[in-house]
Each structure stands twice: as C-alpha cells, then as structure tokens.
Short mmCIF file of C-alpha atoms in Angstrom, two decimals:
data_model
loop_
_atom_site.label_atom_id
_atom_site.label_comp_id
_atom_site.label_asym_id
_atom_site.label_seq_id
_atom_site.Cartn_x
_atom_site.Cartn_y
_atom_site.Cartn_z
CA MET A 1 43.94 -5.77 39.82
CA THR A 2 40.72 -4.01 40.83
CA ASP A 3 37.25 -5.47 40.77
CA GLN A 4 36.42 -3.25 37.79
CA THR A 5 39.24 -4.61 35.64
CA ILE A 6 39.23 -8.34 36.40
CA TRP A 7 38.10 -10.73 33.70
CA ARG A 8 34.52 -11.79 34.33
CA ALA A 9 32.09 -14.29 32.88
CA THR A 10 28.36 -13.64 33.07
CA VAL A 11 26.35 -16.78 32.32
CA LEU A 12 22.64 -16.78 31.46
CA THR A 13 21.17 -20.21 32.14
CA LEU A 14 18.06 -22.06 33.26
CA PHE A 15 20.23 -23.93 35.74
CA PRO A 16 22.40 -21.43 37.66
CA GLU A 17 22.97 -24.08 40.34
CA MET A 18 25.29 -25.84 37.88
CA PHE A 19 27.84 -23.07 38.44
CA PRO A 20 30.62 -22.78 39.39
CA GLY A 21 30.68 -26.61 39.25
CA PRO A 22 34.09 -27.73 37.94
CA LEU A 23 35.10 -24.07 37.69
CA GLY A 24 35.11 -23.91 41.49
CA VAL A 25 37.95 -26.39 41.95
CA SER A 26 41.58 -26.83 40.87
CA LEU A 27 43.24 -24.06 38.86
CA ALA A 28 40.10 -22.09 37.95
CA GLY A 29 38.66 -22.49 41.44
CA ARG A 30 41.76 -21.21 43.18
CA ALA A 31 41.90 -18.25 40.81
CA LEU A 32 38.21 -17.55 41.44
CA SER A 33 38.71 -17.62 45.20
CA SER A 34 41.75 -15.37 44.84
CA GLY A 35 39.78 -12.78 42.87
CA LEU A 36 41.74 -13.19 39.66
CA TRP A 37 38.46 -13.54 37.77
CA ALA A 38 34.75 -13.35 38.54
CA LEU A 39 31.73 -15.48 37.70
CA GLU A 40 28.05 -14.58 37.74
CA ALA A 41 25.38 -17.15 36.90
CA ARG A 42 21.98 -15.55 36.24
CA ASP A 43 18.68 -17.40 35.96
CA ILE A 44 16.86 -16.72 32.69
CA ARG A 45 13.59 -17.57 34.43
CA ASP A 46 13.94 -14.42 36.53
CA SER A 47 12.87 -12.51 33.41
CA ALA A 48 9.72 -14.59 32.86
CA THR A 49 6.43 -12.73 33.21
CA ASP A 50 3.93 -15.42 34.24
CA LYS A 51 3.46 -17.25 37.53
CA HIS A 52 4.86 -20.47 36.03
CA ARG A 53 8.09 -18.66 35.02
CA SER A 54 7.71 -19.97 31.46
CA VAL A 55 10.59 -19.28 29.07
CA ASP A 56 9.78 -21.38 26.00
CA ASP A 57 7.05 -22.04 23.45
CA THR A 58 6.36 -24.35 20.51
CA PRO A 59 8.40 -23.81 17.32
CA ALA A 60 6.84 -21.70 14.58
CA GLY A 61 6.07 -23.92 11.61
CA GLY A 62 5.66 -27.00 13.77
CA GLY A 63 8.05 -29.70 14.82
CA PRO A 64 9.17 -31.35 18.05
CA GLY A 65 10.42 -29.72 21.21
CA MET A 66 10.31 -26.14 22.43
CA VAL A 67 12.16 -22.92 21.61
CA LEU A 68 13.52 -20.34 24.04
CA ARG A 69 11.46 -17.17 23.61
CA ALA A 70 13.05 -14.04 22.19
CA ASP A 71 11.34 -11.57 24.50
CA ILE A 72 12.29 -13.36 27.70
CA LEU A 73 15.89 -14.01 26.73
CA ALA A 74 16.28 -10.42 25.53
CA ALA A 75 14.99 -9.20 28.90
CA ALA A 76 17.47 -11.48 30.67
CA ILE A 77 20.35 -10.15 28.57
CA ASP A 78 19.30 -6.55 29.21
CA ALA A 79 18.94 -7.19 32.95
CA ALA A 80 22.54 -8.44 33.10
CA GLY A 81 23.64 -4.88 32.43
CA ILE A 82 26.95 -5.73 30.79
CA THR A 83 29.11 -3.05 29.21
CA PRO A 84 29.13 -2.71 25.41
CA ASP A 85 32.75 -3.86 25.12
CA ARG A 86 31.99 -7.34 26.45
CA PRO A 87 31.30 -10.06 23.84
CA ARG A 88 27.86 -11.65 23.81
CA LEU A 89 28.07 -15.36 23.07
CA LEU A 90 25.57 -18.16 22.54
CA MET A 91 26.81 -21.71 22.96
CA SER A 92 25.45 -23.49 19.91
CA PRO A 93 26.44 -26.56 17.83
CA ARG A 94 26.07 -24.47 14.68
CA GLY A 95 28.44 -21.76 15.90
CA ARG A 96 32.02 -20.80 15.16
CA PRO A 97 34.38 -23.50 16.46
CA LEU A 98 36.05 -22.71 19.75
CA THR A 99 39.72 -22.68 18.82
CA GLN A 100 42.74 -21.70 20.86
CA SER A 101 43.04 -18.47 18.88
CA LEU A 102 39.48 -17.55 19.84
CA VAL A 103 40.21 -18.46 23.46
CA VAL A 104 43.24 -16.14 23.44
CA GLU A 105 41.09 -13.38 21.97
CA LEU A 106 38.39 -13.79 24.61
CA ALA A 107 40.89 -14.10 27.47
CA SER A 108 42.56 -10.84 26.47
CA GLY A 109 39.29 -8.92 26.74
CA PRO A 110 37.01 -7.99 29.66
CA GLY A 111 35.18 -11.33 29.62
CA PRO A 112 31.98 -12.45 27.86
CA LEU A 113 28.32 -12.79 28.56
CA ILE A 114 27.45 -16.38 27.67
CA VAL A 115 23.93 -17.60 26.90
CA CYS A 116 23.36 -21.30 27.52
CA GLY A 117 20.69 -22.59 25.16
CA ARG A 118 18.22 -25.36 25.95
CA PHE A 119 15.33 -27.14 24.23
CA GLU A 120 15.40 -27.08 20.41
CA GLY A 121 17.21 -23.78 20.30
CA VAL A 122 16.81 -20.03 20.65
CA ASP A 123 14.51 -17.74 18.70
CA GLN A 124 16.63 -16.34 15.85
CA ARG A 125 15.30 -12.83 16.41
CA VAL A 126 16.99 -12.41 19.79
CA ILE A 127 20.27 -13.68 18.34
CA GLU A 128 20.11 -10.88 15.79
CA ALA A 129 18.63 -8.20 18.05
CA ARG A 130 21.15 -8.65 20.86
CA GLY A 131 24.17 -9.39 18.67
CA LEU A 132 24.84 -12.89 19.98
CA LYS A 133 27.85 -14.62 18.44
CA GLU A 134 27.34 -18.39 18.25
CA VAL A 135 30.22 -20.58 19.45
CA SER A 136 30.51 -24.38 19.28
CA ILE A 137 32.83 -26.69 21.22
CA GLY A 138 32.41 -29.55 18.75
CA ASP A 139 30.30 -31.38 16.20
CA TYR A 140 27.87 -32.97 18.63
CA VAL A 141 24.77 -31.97 20.58
CA LEU A 142 24.58 -31.57 24.36
CA SER A 143 21.48 -31.26 26.54
CA GLY A 144 22.26 -27.60 27.03
CA GLY A 145 24.95 -24.99 26.75
CA GLU A 146 26.17 -25.11 30.35
CA ILE A 147 28.93 -27.69 29.90
CA ALA A 148 30.06 -25.92 26.73
CA ALA A 149 30.15 -22.61 28.61
CA MET A 150 32.27 -24.18 31.34
CA ALA A 151 34.73 -25.46 28.74
CA LEU A 152 35.03 -22.02 27.19
CA ILE A 153 35.46 -20.28 30.55
CA ASP A 154 38.05 -22.78 31.78
CA ALA A 155 40.09 -22.41 28.59
CA CYS A 156 40.09 -18.62 29.03
CA VAL A 157 40.75 -18.50 32.77
CA ARG A 158 43.94 -20.54 32.59
CA LEU A 159 45.43 -17.88 30.29
CA LEU A 160 44.73 -14.98 32.64
CA PRO A 161 47.72 -13.32 34.31
CA GLY A 162 48.64 -14.97 37.61
CA VAL A 163 46.48 -18.06 37.13
CA MET A 164 49.11 -20.54 35.97
CA GLY A 165 52.24 -21.01 38.02
CA LYS A 166 54.55 -20.92 34.98
CA GLN A 167 53.48 -18.72 32.09
CA ALA A 168 55.55 -20.86 29.71
CA SER A 169 53.22 -23.78 30.35
CA GLY A 170 50.46 -21.88 28.62
CA VAL A 171 52.49 -21.38 25.47
CA ASP A 172 54.04 -24.77 24.74
CA GLU A 173 50.78 -26.72 24.42
CA SER A 174 48.51 -28.28 21.83
CA PHE A 175 47.16 -25.74 19.32
CA SER A 176 49.39 -22.87 20.51
CA GLU A 177 51.38 -23.07 17.27
CA GLY A 178 48.77 -24.85 15.19
CA LEU A 179 50.20 -28.22 16.23
CA LEU A 180 49.27 -30.93 18.70
CA GLU A 181 51.53 -31.16 21.72
CA TYR A 182 54.48 -33.57 21.74
CA PRO A 183 54.48 -36.60 24.11
CA GLN A 184 55.40 -35.91 27.74
CA TYR A 185 57.48 -38.08 30.10
CA THR A 186 58.64 -37.98 33.71
CA ARG A 187 60.16 -40.32 36.31
CA PRO A 188 60.59 -43.24 36.67
CA GLN A 189 63.15 -43.73 33.92
CA GLU A 190 61.65 -47.15 33.11
CA PHE A 191 57.99 -48.13 33.30
CA GLU A 192 56.96 -51.71 32.49
CA GLY A 193 59.89 -52.06 30.14
CA ARG A 194 59.30 -48.72 28.45
CA GLN A 195 62.10 -46.16 28.63
CA ILE A 196 62.00 -42.38 28.47
CA PRO A 197 63.39 -41.46 25.02
CA GLU A 198 67.13 -41.07 25.46
CA ILE A 199 67.25 -37.68 23.77
CA LEU A 200 65.10 -36.16 26.54
CA THR A 201 67.72 -37.02 29.15
CA SER A 202 70.70 -36.01 27.01
CA GLY A 203 70.91 -32.46 28.30
CA ASP A 204 71.14 -31.17 24.72
CA HIS A 205 68.39 -28.55 24.65
CA ALA A 206 68.62 -27.94 20.91
CA LYS A 207 68.15 -31.63 20.15
CA VAL A 208 65.27 -31.86 22.65
CA ALA A 209 63.54 -28.91 20.98
CA ALA A 210 64.01 -30.43 17.52
CA TRP A 211 62.68 -33.81 18.73
CA ARG A 212 59.63 -32.21 20.27
CA LYS A 213 58.86 -30.23 17.13
CA ALA A 214 59.19 -33.34 14.98
CA GLN A 215 56.89 -35.27 17.32
CA SER A 216 54.30 -32.48 17.27
CA GLU A 217 54.35 -32.35 13.49
CA ALA A 218 54.04 -36.12 13.13
CA LEU A 219 51.13 -36.29 15.59
CA THR A 220 49.34 -33.42 13.87
CA ARG A 221 49.77 -34.97 10.42
CA SER A 222 48.38 -38.33 11.56
CA ARG A 223 45.65 -37.27 13.98
CA ARG A 224 44.53 -33.85 12.74
CA PRO A 225 45.14 -33.56 8.99
CA ASP A 226 42.83 -30.54 9.00
CA LEU A 227 45.18 -28.66 11.33
CA TRP A 228 48.21 -29.78 9.36
CA ALA A 229 46.68 -28.64 6.07
CA ALA A 230 45.75 -25.28 7.57
CA ARG A 231 49.24 -24.85 8.99
CA ARG A 232 50.90 -25.73 5.70
CA GLY A 233 48.59 -23.37 3.86
CA THR A 234 49.44 -20.54 6.25
CA LYS A 235 53.17 -21.18 5.90
CA ASN A 236 52.92 -21.26 2.12
CA THR A 237 50.99 -18.00 2.11
CA THR A 238 53.54 -16.42 4.44
CA ASP A 239 56.44 -17.70 2.36
CA GLY A 240 54.94 -16.60 -0.92
#
C-alpha cells in the first residue's frame, strides 16, 4: 500500500498536542507506526490573522460563550488541501449518530478531514460553505471535539486491511448485524463458582452459533430496544 492510497485522518483542532494520544498505542498505534494509516493534526490557530492568534468571537444575537469564526476555520480547512473525495466532518452533539454502518462507510473511503469544535459551537456559515457533515458520538456534550474525533478514528482504523490479526474478529461484534454482541468466556472453566456455559465447550458448532445468536437477540431486546425495533422493522420490510 503506497503513501498515496493509505487511509488518512486530517484533524483540525485548537489542541494538536492531544494527538495521537490514545491513537498512538495498542492496535491503532501499531498500525500507525507500520504505515497502515496516517494521521495529521493541524492547528486551527495557524490560520488566525492577528498577533493573538484569535479564532473566536461573541455569538451574534447575544448569549454566553464564544463561537469559532467562519473565516478562520474556512482558511484552516482550505490550507489542509484535502482532495475532493475525502469527507469533511464536524464533531457535534447535534450531528448524525456515529453508527457502525457509518464507520464501515468511512473506513472504506480515503479517510476524512475532521473538525474539532470548541466553545459554544461553529459559525453555521462555514458548515454550509465548506460542506461539513456533522457527526455525534452520543447524546451528551464534551469540552471539545477531540475525544469524539479519536473515537471515530479508532473505530475506522480497526477495520482497515491488515490492522486486526483476525479479520473475523471485526465481523462478529456488537452492531455488526444490528445486534449487541453475545457474552464471551475463556479459561478457567470455573471462576468463583461460576461455570462457562456447557454448550460452549460441547464442540457442537451449530449449537454454539444458535446459543450466541439467541444471547445477542435477548441482550439487544433488553438493553437496546431501539436497535431491536429497527432490526425487526428492517426484517419485516425485507420479508414483505
């Protein structure tokens, strides 16, 4: 895989020193060191035009906090020089939820440019002018988009060819089939009076597969009724 074709993440942030952070260790870190993907963290302040490197201003219409300026962020995006085929994302609590299907979509492409917001938000005009797609990792608010960007990147990197030791491990997981993952067990056979379910040591692969599917369905029904309803709706549509 050449340098031109590897999956790459370009991150625009006010805190480039936060990267690679967790992305520099374990699975993602080894893949990064091996050249299986690339990461560039760019400082938005490099596009500021005053001696104080200011990037924000007070919100139009009043209110607390500050807003990231459209002109400066637009200049930072333009300076990144990414190709038109790369997605432009903004980590935002009001964005499209980051689902496994979206991760698969992003991982199969050339890699995104990711804007990490701060303050009260980003001027809406730059979102529209630079075609930023807002993405959320959950219904809560963080201090900035950096941790959210790391979560998105990590989820994508582990799906890249050559990153995981066994490709099957990336398929049989939570959300891969619209279900939560079944419970996992390993040695010892007994732990504080608790046994590994007998069926898992039976050697009957068909029964193991059926048990795992039933466990995944039961967990999804009880813990994520939204996923279960969506899955049932999809199956009904497919069947009908």
